Coordinates of C-alpha atoms in Angstrom, one line a residue:
M386 CA 0.0 0.0 0.0
R387 CA 1.1 3.6 -0.7
V388 CA 1.3 5.6 2.5
H389 CA 1.8 9.4 2.6
I390 CA 3.3 10.6 5.8
A391 CA 4.0 14.1 7.3
A392 CA 5.0 15.4 10.7
D393 CA 6.1 18.6 12.3
H394 CA 9.0 18.9 14.8
A395 CA 7.1 17.2 17.6
G396 CA 6.4 14.2 15.4
Y397 CA 9.7 14.1 13.6
E398 CA 11.2 11.1 15.4
L399 CA 8.1 9.1 15.2
R400 CA 7.8 9.9 11.5
E401 CA 11.4 8.7 11.0
H402 CA 10.6 5.4 12.8
L403 CA 7.3 4.9 10.8
I404 CA 9.0 5.5 7.4
A405 CA 11.5 2.7 8.2
Y406 CA 9.0 0.4 9.8
L407 CA 6.4 0.7 7.0
T408 CA 9.0 0.4 4.3
E409 CA 10.4 -2.8 5.9
R410 CA 6.9 -4.2 5.7
G411 CA 6.5 -3.6 2.0
H412 CA 4.6 -0.3 2.0
E413 CA 5.6 2.4 -0.4
V414 CA 6.0 5.4 1.9
I415 CA 5.9 9.0 0.4
D416 CA 7.5 11.5 2.8
H417 CA 6.0 15.0 2.9
G418 CA 8.4 16.2 5.6
A419 CA 9.6 17.7 7.8
K420 CA 12.9 16.7 6.2
E421 CA 14.9 17.9 9.1
Y422 CA 14.2 18.8 12.7
D423 CA 13.2 22.5 13.1
A424 CA 11.5 23.4 16.4
L425 CA 9.8 26.4 14.7
D426 CA 8.3 24.6 11.7
A427 CA 4.6 24.8 11.0
Y428 CA 2.5 21.6 10.7
P429 CA 0.1 23.0 7.9
T430 CA 3.1 23.2 5.5
M431 CA 3.5 19.4 5.7
C432 CA 0.0 18.1 6.6
I433 CA -1.9 19.9 3.8
P434 CA 0.4 18.6 1.0
C435 CA 0.1 15.1 2.6
G436 CA -3.7 15.4 2.5
E437 CA -3.7 16.6 -1.1
A438 CA -1.5 13.7 -2.1
V439 CA -3.8 11.2 -0.5
V440 CA -6.8 12.6 -2.3
A441 CA -4.9 12.7 -5.6
D442 CA -3.7 9.1 -5.1
P443 CA -6.8 6.8 -4.8
G444 CA -6.3 3.8 -2.7
S445 CA -3.5 5.4 -0.7
L446 CA -3.7 6.4 3.0
G447 CA -2.0 9.1 5.0
V448 CA -0.4 9.5 8.4
V449 CA 0.1 13.0 10.0
I450 CA 1.9 13.4 13.3
G451 CA 2.4 16.2 15.7
G452 CA 2.6 16.7 19.5
S453 CA -1.1 16.2 20.1
G454 CA -2.3 15.3 16.6
N455 CA -5.0 17.9 16.9
G456 CA -3.6 20.6 14.7
E457 CA -2.3 18.1 12.2
Q458 CA -5.8 16.5 11.9
M459 CA -7.3 20.0 11.4
A460 CA -4.8 21.0 8.7
A461 CA -5.3 17.7 6.8
N462 CA -9.1 18.1 7.0
K463 CA -8.9 21.4 5.2
V464 CA -8.3 19.5 2.0
D465 CA -11.5 18.5 0.3
G466 CA -11.8 14.7 0.2
V467 CA -9.7 14.1 3.3
R468 CA -11.3 12.4 6.3
A469 CA -8.6 12.6 8.9
A470 CA -9.2 11.0 12.3
L471 CA -7.4 11.7 15.5
V472 CA -6.6 8.3 16.8
W473 CA -5.7 7.6 20.5
N474 CA -6.4 3.9 20.9
E475 CA -7.0 0.8 18.9
S476 CA -10.8 1.3 18.9
T477 CA -10.6 4.7 17.4
A478 CA -8.3 3.4 14.6
V479 CA -10.7 0.7 13.7
L480 CA -13.8 2.8 13.8
A481 CA -12.2 5.6 11.8
R482 CA -11.7 3.1 8.9
E483 CA -14.8 0.9 9.4
H484 CA -17.4 3.6 10.0
N485 CA -15.9 6.8 8.5
N486 CA -13.7 5.5 5.8
A487 CA -11.0 7.8 7.1
N488 CA -8.1 8.1 4.7
V489 CA -5.7 9.9 7.1
I490 CA -4.7 9.0 10.6
S491 CA -3.5 11.7 13.0
I492 CA -1.4 10.8 16.0
G493 CA 0.0 12.8 18.9
A494 CA 3.6 11.7 19.3
R495 CA 3.8 13.2 22.7
Q496 CA 0.7 11.3 23.8
H497 CA 1.9 7.7 23.0
S498 CA 4.9 5.5 23.1
V499 CA 6.4 4.6 19.7
E500 CA 5.1 1.1 20.1
E501 CA 1.5 2.3 20.7
A502 CA 1.6 4.7 17.8
T503 CA 3.0 2.1 15.5
H504 CA 0.2 -0.3 16.6
F505 CA -2.4 2.3 15.8
V506 CA -1.0 2.9 12.3
N507 CA -0.9 -0.9 11.7
V508 CA -4.5 -1.3 12.8
F509 CA -5.6 1.7 10.7
L510 CA -3.8 0.4 7.5
A511 CA -5.2 -3.1 8.0
T512 CA -8.8 -2.1 8.6
A513 CA -11.2 -1.8 5.7
F514 CA -14.3 0.4 5.3
S515 CA -17.4 -1.6 6.2
E516 CA -19.3 -0.3 3.2
E517 CA -22.5 -0.3 5.3
K518 CA -25.1 1.9 3.7
R519 CA -25.7 4.0 6.8
H520 CA -22.0 4.9 7.0
Q521 CA -21.7 5.6 3.3
E522 CA -24.7 7.9 3.4
R523 CA -23.0 9.9 6.2
I524 CA -19.8 10.2 4.2
D525 CA -21.8 11.3 1.2
L526 CA -23.4 14.1 3.2
M527 CA -20.0 15.4 4.0
T528 CA -18.9 15.2 0.4
E529 CA -22.0 17.0 -0.8
Y530 CA -21.2 19.8 1.6
E531 CA -17.7 20.0 0.4
N532 CA -18.9 20.2 -3.2
R533 CA -21.4 23.0 -2.5
R534 CA -18.8 25.3 -1.0

């Protein structure tokens, strides 16, 4: 699977770990930065391009990482077609994919161990959308709103 990934300074080390980890497991990882640690960088400059790449690359998924994951999720969700979910446990990773067909996971690197965060990404990537009608109808409502703006 192709996985787009981005992180600011707070998620830099986790991003580095996930790039290596996912590549070792056969995923094609596309890195949207930060390419070097900069304590003053701004997450929108990485997360928005990551979201754009996911939307432009059907079948791919994205990972955005920051200190809390909140801002990164918000930035990615500014891109029409992105459904970024802030994930903080296994259940939210599963439900984001099964119920919301989320295409981007957002993780707070300061909130979780590397092992926990890696597990959340694994679960997210391995979980399919349920395709239940009620869930698709809700997603369609969001898409209709995006299209009207």
